[in-house]
Amino acid sequence: MKHLEENYDIVVVGAGHAGCEAALAGARLGVSTIMFTVSAESIALMPCNPNVGGSSKGHLVRELDALGGEMGKNIDKTFIQSKMLNCSKGPAVHSLRAQADKQAYSNEMRKTLENQENLTIRQGEVTKLLVEDGKITGVKTYSGAVYHCKAVVLCTGTYLKARCIYGDVSNYTGPNGLQAANYLTDSLKELGIEMFRFKTGTPARIAGNTIDYSKMEEQFGDERVVPFSFSTDPEDVQIEQKSCWLTYTNETTHDIIRANLDRSPLYSGMIEGTGPRYCPSIEDKVVRFADKKRHQVFIEPEGMYTNEMYIGGMSSSLPEDVQEEMYHSVSGLEHAKIVKNAYAIEYDCINPRQLYPTLEFKKIKGLFSGGQFNGSSGYEEAAAQGLIAGINAAMEVLGKEQLILDRSEAYIGVLIDDLVTKENHEPYRMMTSRAEYRLLLRQDNADLRLRKKGWEVGLVDDETYAKVVEKERLIAEEIQRVENTNVGMTEAVQSLLESKGSTPLKSGISLAELIRRPELSYADVAPIDKNRPELAWDVQEQVNINIKYDGYIRRQMKQVEQFKKLEAKKIPEDLDYEKVKSLRIEARQKLELYRPVSIGQASRISGVSPADISVLLVYMEQYGKNR
Ligand SMILES: Cc1cc2nc3c(=O)[nH]c(=O)nc-3n(C[C@H](O)[C@H](O)[C@H](O)COP(=O)(O)OP(=O)(O)OC[C@H]3O[C@@H](n4cnc5c(N)ncnc54)[C@H](O)[C@@H]3O)c2cc1C
C-alpha cells in the first residue's frame, strides 16, 4: 500500500506547552521541524488552571524567556490579571503569577507557530517510533504515513492511554474530552523504555453568573504590573485587569467529602496512577490534613470570552452528585451551576531516569523528550523542558555542543537534574525549596544569568544580548560608585534616617552600608545621594539586591565553586562499574542504572554514599592514567 513519506530534521510529538517550545526552538535554530498534535485545537491548551507562573514556576518562565523561549512573551500578550507573589519575603522567593485568558493564550501561541519559518504543524497521531541501530530515524502515524528525521522530541503530556475519571464514570479520552493517543506507549515499550502511570486532576468549572461574590474576598492584580518577558515593554502590560475571588471550604464541605470517600475512585482503587503530592485533590487534603478546619478556594476567570470560573484548590474525582453537594457547601457557591465536572486523569509517562541531562534518551540516539511525559506536572515545568529538549535536538542535528544548565545556574537546571537523577515516583512539581542556591537564582536576574547562553545557542539575537551586557556594566558601575560614596553626619542625612526609623550616624559611612540596613533601600537613600545617575528600574533593582544581600550572595557563590568542581569531573561514558571493585553492590547497581555524567551527578543519586564517591574518584584517577 502507498503511504505518504516526508523528510524533516526534527519531529516534535505534541503541541502542548512543551511541544510548542521545542518546535519553536528547533525551527528558530534553522532546522526543518514538524510538530504533531492529536488535535490542532489543543495547541498550547491549558487543561487545568488558567494561569502562568506562581511560586518557583515564575522563575522557570523568566529563565525560559532569557534563553529565547516563548511562554513569557505569550502570557504578556494574553494575561488578564498579574501579581508578584511573596513580596513580603526576600527577593529569592518573589514570584510572578499571571492569570491567562485561556483562549487568547492558545490562539496567540498558534499564530506565532503558524508564522514561524521552518515549522510545519500537522494534526495526526504518532503511533510508532522508527529506530535503527540504536538511533532514531523517523516516526509513523496512525494513517501509515512515515516522517523520516534525524531527531524526535516526545512531548505527549497527559494524552498517552489517557483515562478521565470521576466517581464510577470513566472515559478513555485526553483532557477536555479530546482524543487520547493510544498506540505510542506500545512502541515505546517495545523499544525497552520503562513507563510509569501517573494521574492528576482538575476542579469543576462553574458559571460565573451563579456565584454570589458578595460572600467572597475580591483579589485584585498589582497596581504596577511587571512583565514576564525581558523583551516586553513594561508600559504595554499596564492594562485594566479582571478580579479573582477568595473563599473557603468549611466543616460541612469536609463532612460531605469524608462521608463519600468510599465512592471516590482514588480511595476505592479504581485509579491506579500516582498523583502529585504537592497539588492534591480536595479529598486528599481533607484526609491528609484532617485537623485543618478550612482550605482556601480561589475563584478565577477562565478568560474574557467566557463566564466560566475555575475553582482553584478544589480538584476532585468524586461522583457528580457529591461534587454538586460539596461545591454548594462553600460560601458563595450555594446556588452555583457546574459547567464542567471536576475529574482526574490517568496517563502514561516515562521514568525520566532514562534520560541524560540533555533530555536525550540514553538508549536511543536522537530521541529527546520534555514535559509531563517526563514525569513532571505544570505548564511551566513542561515549557522549560520542551525548550531544552528542542534546543538539544537542534544542536544534535547541527552537530553542535548540547546545552546543559546545572543546579547553580537555573531552576531549569534543578528541575532537569532532579528528574534525571533522583527517584521520581509521582508528578514532579517545581518548588523554591528544591533549589540550593536560590539567592542566586532569582526571577529578577534570569536575564543576567541566562541571556548569554541563549545567545550562544542562537536563540537570542545580538541586539538583545548587547542590551544585557550593557545592563551588567551599568549595575557593576553603580554598585562600585555606591560602595565608594561616603555620607557624613549632616542634618539631611540624620533627618532622612530618622524619618525611616533608622539609627542616626555617629561617624561617616558609605551609602552601601546604609542600604544594607534592613529598614533602608537603594531608593530610600536617593535624597542624600546627590550624584546618582538616572538608571532604569531594573538596573536599580539589581543594585539594591546586590548591595543588600552582598554577604549572603558571596557565601552562596563560594558554595557554587565547590559544587562546580564536582560537576566538572566528568565520568567517561564507557566506564564499566563492574570493574570498580570496592564499590558497594547497591551503589554499583544505581550507577549502572543512572549512568551519571559527572561525579557531581553521581553524588546526588540516592543509594550512592560519599564513601562510594571517594572510591569512584580513586578509580577514575587510575583509569585516566591507564588510558
Ligand atoms: C486534568 C488536568 C489537570 C491538570 N492540572 C494542572 C494544573 O493545575 N496546573 C498545571 O500547571 N498543570 C496541570 N496539568 C498538567 C498540565 O496540563 C501539563 O503539565 C502541561 O499541559 C503539560 O504540557 P505538555 O506539553 O507536557 O503536554 P500537554 O499539554 O498534555 O500536550 C500534549 C500534546 O501532545 C499531543 N500528543 C500526545 N500524544 C500524541 C501522539 N501520539 N501523536 C501526536 N500528538 C500527540 C497532544 O495532542 C497535545 O498537543 C493538568 C492536566 C490535566 C489534563
XYZ file of C-alpha atoms and ligand atoms in Angstrom:
680
model
C 0.000 0.000 0.000
C 1.163 3.507 -0.796
C 1.809 5.902 2.078
C 2.814 9.474 2.460
C 6.539 9.917 3.136
C 8.236 13.149 4.103
C 11.603 14.283 5.455
C 12.322 16.699 8.286
C 15.238 17.320 10.585
C 13.167 17.230 13.762
C 9.782 15.713 14.583
C 8.092 17.085 17.707
C 5.261 14.910 19.017
C 2.854 17.145 20.911
C 1.672 20.743 20.773
C 1.224 21.420 24.491
C 3.460 23.824 26.379
C 6.497 21.568 25.968
C 5.866 20.798 22.303
C 5.340 24.456 21.363
C 8.670 25.500 22.888
C 10.517 22.521 21.411
C 9.139 23.158 17.924
C 9.818 26.900 18.011
C 13.363 26.335 19.279
C 14.121 23.818 16.540
C 12.672 25.967 13.753
C 14.295 29.160 15.041
C 17.647 27.434 15.122
C 17.230 26.844 11.415
C 16.378 23.156 11.198
C 13.254 21.931 9.453
C 10.731 20.921 12.088
C 7.306 19.303 12.073
C 5.050 19.343 15.118
C 2.308 16.728 15.547
C -0.786 17.016 17.650
C -3.678 14.634 18.056
C -5.896 17.674 17.779
C -4.893 21.082 16.405
C -7.398 22.586 18.840
C -5.166 21.519 21.739
C -2.227 23.750 20.749
C -0.965 25.468 23.927
C -4.121 24.364 25.694
C -4.355 24.934 29.434
C -6.399 21.960 30.585
C -6.285 22.980 34.221
C -5.659 26.300 35.962
C -5.882 29.490 33.898
C -2.549 30.892 34.973
C 1.155 31.010 34.230
C 3.805 31.336 36.928
C 3.399 31.326 40.688
C 5.920 30.302 43.289
C 9.096 28.996 41.575
C 7.168 28.477 38.328
C 7.504 32.202 37.681
C 11.267 31.693 37.883
C 11.083 28.978 35.238
C 9.198 31.247 32.840
C 11.678 34.085 33.340
C 14.580 31.736 32.671
C 12.908 30.290 29.617
C 12.376 33.816 28.338
C 16.022 34.750 28.887
C 17.050 31.724 26.839
C 14.793 32.716 23.946
C 11.582 30.780 24.728
C 8.029 31.963 24.020
C 5.868 31.396 27.109
C 6.753 34.721 28.796
C 6.022 36.749 25.669
C 2.787 34.875 25.088
C 1.401 35.421 28.589
C 2.355 39.112 28.461
C 0.081 39.430 25.426
C -2.834 37.493 26.903
C -2.972 37.936 30.692
C -5.995 39.406 32.453
C -4.550 39.735 35.955
C -0.986 39.746 37.262
C 0.590 39.647 40.706
C 4.073 39.401 42.146
C 3.624 36.795 44.896
C 5.575 36.605 48.181
C 6.555 40.285 48.131
C 6.672 40.395 51.933
C 9.522 37.849 51.823
C 13.055 38.062 50.415
C 13.722 38.583 46.684
C 14.740 34.936 46.208
C 11.128 33.818 46.524
C 9.325 36.692 44.795
C 7.380 35.055 42.000
C 5.321 36.441 39.195
C 1.924 34.898 38.535
C -0.443 35.926 35.756
C -3.997 34.825 35.045
C -4.421 33.986 31.394
C -7.273 34.362 29.005
C -7.014 30.686 28.044
C -8.453 31.030 24.576
C -6.323 34.052 23.770
C -3.215 32.305 25.130
C -3.807 29.344 22.881
C -4.685 31.441 19.813
C -1.705 33.733 20.233
C 0.714 30.809 20.512
C -0.850 29.181 17.488
C -0.376 32.373 15.482
C 3.297 32.504 16.478
C 3.791 28.874 15.475
C 1.959 29.296 12.186
C 4.130 32.270 11.233
C 7.385 30.574 12.156
C 9.700 29.778 9.271
C 10.927 26.134 9.069
C 7.925 24.923 11.043
C 5.087 22.686 9.859
C 2.051 21.934 12.029
C 0.319 18.628 11.425
C -2.734 17.106 13.055
C -2.185 13.363 13.360
C -1.403 10.701 15.923
C 2.140 9.391 16.040
C 1.873 5.671 16.743
C 5.385 4.331 16.261
C 8.988 5.380 16.572
C 11.379 4.153 13.891
C 14.783 3.218 15.279
C 17.773 1.645 13.537
C 20.967 0.577 15.313
C 20.025 2.489 18.453
C 19.363 5.702 16.511
C 16.061 7.385 15.739
C 15.243 7.531 12.025
C 11.623 8.676 11.973
C 8.054 8.231 13.132
C 4.926 6.610 11.755
C 1.412 7.986 12.156
C -1.939 6.237 12.572
C -2.611 6.733 8.853
C 0.575 4.843 7.994
C 2.491 7.926 6.824
C 6.226 7.912 7.545
C 8.197 11.007 8.524
C 11.939 10.479 8.276
C 14.013 12.642 10.570
C 17.272 12.993 12.480
C 15.775 13.723 15.891
C 12.434 13.305 17.663
C 11.191 15.231 20.703
C 8.384 13.492 22.605
C 6.065 15.912 24.422
C 2.914 13.827 24.732
C 1.766 15.304 28.043
C -1.292 13.666 29.564
C -2.540 12.021 26.358
C -0.877 8.584 26.314
C -3.565 5.964 27.042
C -5.337 8.750 28.913
C -8.393 7.937 31.001
C -10.603 10.575 32.648
C -12.458 9.594 35.793
C -14.994 10.914 38.300
C -16.933 8.615 40.607
C -17.571 5.429 38.688
C -17.633 7.247 35.344
C -14.563 6.634 33.261
C -13.745 7.637 29.692
C -10.711 6.783 27.624
C -10.094 10.349 26.435
C -7.464 13.020 26.851
C -8.140 16.309 28.715
C -11.341 18.231 27.915
C -12.750 15.195 26.137
C -10.086 15.419 23.421
C -8.948 12.221 21.761
C -6.271 10.233 23.618
C -3.155 8.748 21.967
C -3.497 5.024 22.463
C -0.691 3.416 20.450
C 2.627 5.125 21.115
C 3.086 3.537 24.555
C 3.342 0.072 22.977
C 6.014 1.261 20.577
C 7.955 2.805 23.480
C 7.686 -0.398 25.499
C 8.895 -2.447 22.527
C 11.977 -0.253 22.481
C 12.611 -1.191 26.117
C 11.534 2.153 27.594
C 10.294 1.943 31.185
C 6.863 3.547 31.612
C 5.024 4.882 34.635
C 1.321 5.568 35.088
C 0.650 8.888 36.786
C -2.514 10.815 37.456
C -3.554 14.364 38.061
C -6.819 16.199 38.475
C -8.744 19.366 37.862
C -11.598 21.119 39.677
C -15.043 21.921 38.312
C -15.747 24.981 36.180
C -18.730 26.979 37.390
C -20.981 29.517 35.661
C -19.852 32.920 36.911
C -23.364 34.398 36.973
C -24.496 31.791 39.515
C -21.823 32.745 42.070
C -22.521 35.096 44.988
C -19.366 37.205 45.051
C -20.612 39.300 47.966
C -19.650 36.398 50.237
C -16.085 36.285 48.915
C -12.969 38.442 49.160
C -12.090 40.247 45.946
C -8.494 39.723 44.789
C -7.043 42.454 42.645
C -3.993 42.392 40.426
C -0.916 44.514 41.133
C -1.197 48.222 40.592
C 2.015 48.278 38.593
C 2.369 45.090 36.556
C 5.821 43.634 35.897
C 6.013 41.814 32.563
C 7.140 38.190 32.353
C 9.328 38.706 29.325
C 12.522 40.735 29.485
C 11.665 41.844 25.942
C 8.205 43.241 26.754
C 7.918 46.992 27.207
C 6.612 47.395 30.805
C 4.189 50.086 29.580
C 2.446 47.517 27.354
C 1.297 45.438 30.328
C -0.409 48.217 32.307
C -3.902 47.054 31.327
C -7.263 47.024 33.046
C -7.303 43.767 34.995
C -10.003 41.251 35.960
C -10.528 40.298 39.599
C -10.321 36.875 41.210
C -12.205 35.894 44.354
C -11.240 34.094 47.533
C -13.499 31.862 49.591
C -13.009 28.825 51.841
C -14.166 25.269 52.371
C -15.686 24.550 55.796
C -16.535 21.687 58.157
C -19.680 20.869 56.169
C -17.633 20.559 52.961
C -15.197 18.268 54.738
C -18.017 16.141 56.211
C -19.562 15.669 52.760
C -16.198 14.554 51.398
C -15.499 12.170 54.298
C -18.966 10.628 54.051
C -18.379 9.820 50.382
C -14.757 8.706 50.356
C -15.822 5.133 49.618
C -17.247 6.436 46.327
C -14.013 8.179 45.394
C -12.128 6.346 42.633
C -8.921 7.433 44.374
C -9.724 5.557 47.537
C -11.674 2.662 46.008
C -8.597 1.682 43.985
C -10.180 2.469 40.605
C -7.389 4.954 39.913
C -4.049 3.203 39.665
C -1.855 6.164 38.729
C 0.237 8.044 41.266
C -0.905 11.616 41.893
C 1.026 14.793 42.652
C 1.733 15.172 46.383
C 2.129 18.927 46.087
C -1.110 19.757 44.310
C -3.522 17.335 45.956
C -7.221 16.944 45.286
C -9.631 18.337 47.894
C -10.404 14.807 49.108
C -6.654 14.232 49.594
C -6.334 17.484 51.529
C -9.256 16.589 53.801
C -7.756 13.164 54.547
C -4.129 14.242 54.907
C -4.657 17.495 56.766
C -7.575 16.255 58.893
C -7.078 18.920 61.570
C -7.457 21.840 59.143
C -10.847 23.448 59.506
C -10.856 25.120 56.108
C -8.933 25.349 52.842
C -8.560 28.333 50.539
C -10.604 28.317 47.346
C -9.648 30.750 44.573
C -12.329 31.592 42.022
C -10.536 32.566 38.819
C -11.992 33.620 35.450
C -11.060 31.316 32.555
C -10.871 34.311 30.234
C -12.678 37.255 28.679
C -14.544 35.040 26.207
C -16.466 33.097 28.814
C -18.316 33.310 32.057
C -16.745 30.036 33.278
C -14.851 30.240 36.554
C -12.076 27.907 37.672
C -12.466 26.687 41.285
C -8.794 26.688 42.333
C -7.904 24.406 45.227
C -10.836 22.014 44.817
C -9.736 19.476 42.242
C -11.600 16.235 42.713
C -12.683 12.947 41.211
C -15.705 12.364 43.439
C -19.005 11.375 41.777
C -21.096 14.054 40.100
C -23.771 14.220 42.831
C -21.151 14.548 45.579
C -19.387 17.289 43.627
C -22.633 19.191 43.375
C -23.188 18.928 47.151
C -19.550 19.663 48.006
C -19.265 22.841 45.893
C -22.649 24.096 47.115
C -21.402 23.918 50.714
C -18.776 26.589 50.002
C -19.672 30.146 50.906
C -20.796 31.998 47.771
C -21.283 28.800 45.755
C -24.609 27.779 47.356
C -26.552 28.139 44.091
C -23.682 27.696 41.685
C -24.238 25.759 38.456
C -21.469 23.441 37.343
C -20.474 23.847 33.682
C -17.817 21.116 33.685
C -17.342 18.430 36.313
C -14.075 18.035 38.171
C -12.189 14.922 37.059
C -8.952 13.024 37.460
C -6.870 11.897 34.514
C -4.502 8.910 34.290
C -1.835 8.754 31.629
C 1.394 7.012 30.665
C 4.715 8.751 31.086
C 8.327 7.646 31.404
C 10.717 7.062 34.225
C 12.922 10.092 33.490
C 15.967 8.283 34.847
C 16.355 7.018 31.271
C 17.402 10.489 30.104
C 20.689 12.362 30.048
C 20.603 15.909 31.444
C 20.336 16.992 27.782
C 16.906 15.248 27.816
C 18.095 12.723 25.229
C 17.361 9.061 25.909
C 20.498 7.195 26.920
C 19.409 4.181 24.901
C 18.262 5.822 21.696
C 20.357 8.446 19.979
C 18.372 11.363 18.632
C 15.322 10.683 20.827
C 14.561 13.525 23.247
C 11.605 14.252 25.498
C 10.094 17.041 27.569
C 7.080 17.986 29.663
C 4.555 15.929 31.558
C 5.745 12.887 29.578
C 8.949 13.097 31.659
C 7.000 12.697 34.891
C 6.617 16.371 35.760
C 3.471 18.414 36.268
C 2.707 22.010 35.391
C 2.699 24.169 32.286
C 5.905 25.979 33.195
C 7.839 22.806 34.009
C 6.676 21.456 30.657
C 7.645 24.543 28.676
C 11.089 24.723 30.273
C 11.892 21.124 29.425
C 10.424 21.452 25.954
C 12.749 24.351 25.245
C 15.850 22.461 26.394
C 14.840 19.284 24.533
C 14.143 21.308 21.379
C 17.446 23.173 21.600
C 19.392 19.957 22.119
C 17.614 18.124 19.319
C 18.603 21.007 17.021
C 22.161 21.031 18.368
C 22.429 17.344 17.591
C 21.183 17.842 14.035
C 23.610 20.743 13.588
C 26.487 18.806 15.149
C 26.939 21.436 17.857
C 27.558 21.207 21.585
C 24.456 20.492 23.651
C 23.076 22.758 26.340
C 23.045 21.591 29.958
C 22.182 24.031 32.733
C 23.428 22.967 36.134
C 21.817 23.442 39.546
C 23.795 26.596 40.243
C 22.752 28.288 37.001
C 18.999 27.920 36.821
C 15.817 26.459 38.239
C 15.607 24.740 34.862
C 18.864 23.014 35.821
C 17.427 21.974 39.188
C 14.242 20.697 37.533
C 16.038 18.570 34.950
C 18.703 17.314 37.345
C 16.020 16.271 39.850
C 14.093 14.457 37.132
C 17.022 12.548 35.660
C 18.959 11.905 38.888
C 16.504 11.380 41.711
C 13.918 8.676 42.266
C 10.688 10.138 40.944
C 7.500 8.257 41.664
C 4.879 10.987 41.374
C 4.298 14.013 39.109
C 7.173 16.379 39.893
C 6.372 19.965 40.775
C 8.942 22.742 40.970
C 9.357 24.487 44.351
C 11.799 27.154 45.533
C 12.914 24.816 48.337
C 14.335 22.408 45.755
C 16.992 24.940 44.695
C 20.142 25.006 46.863
C 21.388 28.334 45.516
C 18.133 30.195 45.428
C 19.587 33.515 46.494
C 21.495 33.477 43.202
C 18.678 32.014 41.112
C 16.195 34.837 41.444
C 13.474 35.585 38.941
C 14.711 39.180 38.711
C 18.174 38.244 37.422
C 17.280 35.454 34.980
C 18.380 37.655 32.051
C 21.774 38.300 33.646
C 22.203 34.587 34.268
C 20.969 33.167 31.006
C 20.775 35.605 28.099
C 24.346 34.749 27.188
C 23.533 31.037 26.964
C 20.546 31.807 24.758
C 22.762 33.942 22.539
C 25.474 31.278 22.315
C 22.886 28.706 21.319
C 21.471 31.054 18.683
C 18.007 31.831 20.050
C 18.824 35.330 21.313
C 19.880 37.921 18.743
C 22.941 40.177 19.008
C 20.976 43.313 19.830
C 19.095 41.684 22.715
C 22.287 40.214 24.079
C 24.081 43.556 23.797
C 21.378 45.089 25.999
C 22.069 42.671 28.822
C 25.830 43.229 28.540
C 25.193 46.953 28.886
C 22.857 46.344 31.833
C 25.573 44.307 33.549
C 28.050 47.149 33.043
C 25.682 49.749 34.467
C 24.943 47.620 37.531
C 28.619 46.981 38.279
C 29.491 50.644 37.802
C 26.707 51.827 40.068
C 27.487 49.305 42.830
C 31.097 50.485 42.725
C 30.019 54.123 42.970
C 27.639 53.492 45.871
C 30.239 51.431 47.760
C 32.682 54.327 47.396
C 30.323 57.188 48.202
C 30.502 58.280 51.819
C 28.000 60.349 53.725
C 28.604 62.254 56.937
C 26.501 63.332 59.867
C 24.808 66.172 58.058
C 21.376 67.314 59.006
C 19.906 65.984 55.771
C 21.326 62.524 56.438
C 20.228 62.361 60.074
C 16.724 63.557 59.361
C 16.314 61.092 56.481
C 17.412 58.255 58.771
C 15.041 59.409 61.451
C 12.134 59.527 59.013
C 12.843 55.903 58.040
C 13.127 54.731 61.659
C 16.870 54.129 61.258
C 19.568 54.854 63.876
C 21.331 58.227 63.329
C 25.026 58.199 62.346
C 27.828 58.537 64.866
C 30.504 58.734 62.166
C 30.786 58.764 58.365
C 29.551 55.701 56.473
C 29.275 54.535 52.874
C 25.926 54.673 51.107
C 26.211 50.923 50.559
C 26.408 50.294 54.286
C 23.265 52.330 54.800
C 21.468 50.329 52.105
C 22.433 47.146 53.956
C 20.367 48.228 56.931
C 17.144 46.157 56.854
C 14.898 49.228 57.046
C 16.581 51.034 54.114
C 16.901 50.501 50.379
C 18.700 51.996 47.397
C 15.570 54.017 46.601
C 15.280 55.279 50.197
C 18.707 56.906 50.245
C 18.223 58.757 46.937
C 17.674 62.167 48.626
C 21.155 62.069 50.204
C 22.848 60.706 47.072
C 23.495 63.838 45.063
C 25.477 62.281 42.221
C 23.110 59.437 41.489
C 22.829 58.782 37.730
C 19.459 58.152 36.121
C 19.086 54.422 35.751
C 16.350 52.100 34.507
C 14.226 50.490 37.278
C 15.578 47.011 36.576
C 19.168 48.250 36.962
C 18.236 49.957 40.223
C 16.582 46.753 41.431
C 19.797 44.771 40.831
C 21.939 47.394 42.525
C 19.685 47.295 45.571
C 19.549 43.483 45.851
C 23.266 43.001 45.210
C 24.252 45.536 47.836
C 21.704 44.441 50.425
C 22.415 40.737 50.202
C 26.094 41.040 49.348
C 27.301 38.823 52.228
C 24.822 36.013 51.551
C 25.396 36.172 47.819
C 29.157 35.854 48.263
C 28.687 32.892 50.595
C 26.487 31.103 48.051
C 28.960 31.864 45.295
C 31.663 30.127 47.338
C 29.423 27.082 47.710
C 28.825 27.129 43.966
C 32.593 26.993 43.363
C 32.748 23.731 45.327
C 29.724 22.399 43.519
C 31.217 23.250 40.115
C 34.371 21.283 40.895
C 32.397 18.074 41.264
C 30.254 18.823 38.215
C 33.413 19.331 36.156
C 34.706 15.850 36.989
C 33.185 14.041 34.028
C 32.683 10.292 34.209
C 33.776 8.531 30.985
C 30.718 7.363 29.034
C 32.087 3.832 28.714
C 33.073 3.381 32.366
C 32.392 -0.196 33.469
C 31.187 -0.064 37.072
C 31.733 -3.822 37.428
C 35.435 -3.081 37.363
C 35.254 -0.645 40.276
C 35.818 -3.377 42.804
C 35.390 -1.574 46.125
C 32.001 -0.081 45.285
C 29.128 -1.386 47.359
C 26.692 -3.503 45.332
C 23.802 -1.044 45.765
C 25.961 1.853 44.573
C 27.223 -0.134 41.599
C 23.682 -1.044 40.565
C 22.458 2.514 40.919
C 25.400 3.960 38.997
C 24.897 1.425 36.223
C 21.189 2.282 36.102
C 21.591 6.071 36.049
C 24.960 6.314 34.268
C 25.649 9.824 35.650
C 27.648 12.228 33.502
C 29.701 13.678 36.352
C 30.855 12.955 39.889
C 28.528 15.735 40.983
C 25.520 13.999 39.460
C 26.664 10.629 40.870
C 26.783 12.104 44.370
C 23.097 13.066 44.163
C 21.833 9.580 43.322
C 20.061 8.037 46.285
C 21.927 4.925 47.424
C 25.336 6.305 46.396
C 27.214 7.352 49.553
C 30.122 9.784 49.996
C 32.347 6.709 50.535
C 31.269 5.331 47.153
C 32.128 8.664 45.572
C 35.642 8.506 47.075
C 36.085 5.003 45.643
C 34.897 6.227 42.271
C 37.257 9.204 42.329
C 40.252 6.989 43.094
C 39.244 4.594 40.329
C 38.830 7.426 37.826
C 42.274 8.743 38.616
C 43.758 5.314 37.867
C 41.544 4.989 34.808
C 42.805 8.331 33.490
C 46.432 7.275 33.972
C 45.932 3.919 32.275
C 44.354 5.359 29.148
C -6.994 17.434 34.168
C -5.646 18.050 34.244
C -5.270 18.773 35.362
C -4.024 19.378 35.422
N -3.702 20.210 36.429
C -2.741 21.146 36.225
C -2.626 22.309 36.955
O -3.356 22.584 37.880
N -1.653 23.161 36.687
C -0.747 22.887 35.764
O 0.177 23.704 35.567
N -0.781 21.756 35.098
C -1.810 20.937 35.263
N -1.960 19.874 34.470
C -0.908 19.484 33.687
C -0.674 20.360 32.521
O -1.717 20.229 31.627
C 0.547 19.841 31.971
O 1.574 19.861 32.932
C 1.016 20.602 30.802
O -0.018 20.960 29.949
C 1.945 19.654 30.168
O 2.357 20.150 28.969
P 2.887 19.150 27.913
O 3.354 19.976 26.810
O 3.846 18.232 28.555
O 1.645 18.258 27.490
P 0.156 18.570 27.053
O -0.211 19.967 27.292
O -0.663 17.485 27.665
O 0.213 18.378 25.499
C 0.428 17.144 24.897
C 0.352 17.282 23.405
O 0.779 16.080 22.829
C -0.086 15.713 21.791
N 0.077 14.275 21.631
C 0.148 13.352 22.615
N 0.396 12.138 22.105
C 0.500 12.300 20.770
C 0.751 11.417 19.690
N 0.967 10.139 19.889
N 0.782 11.913 18.448
C 0.580 13.236 18.227
N 0.357 14.120 19.210
C 0.307 13.656 20.463
C -1.425 16.221 22.207
O -2.286 16.385 21.114
C -1.013 17.552 22.843
O -0.909 18.523 21.856
C -3.158 19.193 34.389
C -3.511 18.432 33.291
C -4.760 17.895 33.202
C -5.133 17.173 31.975
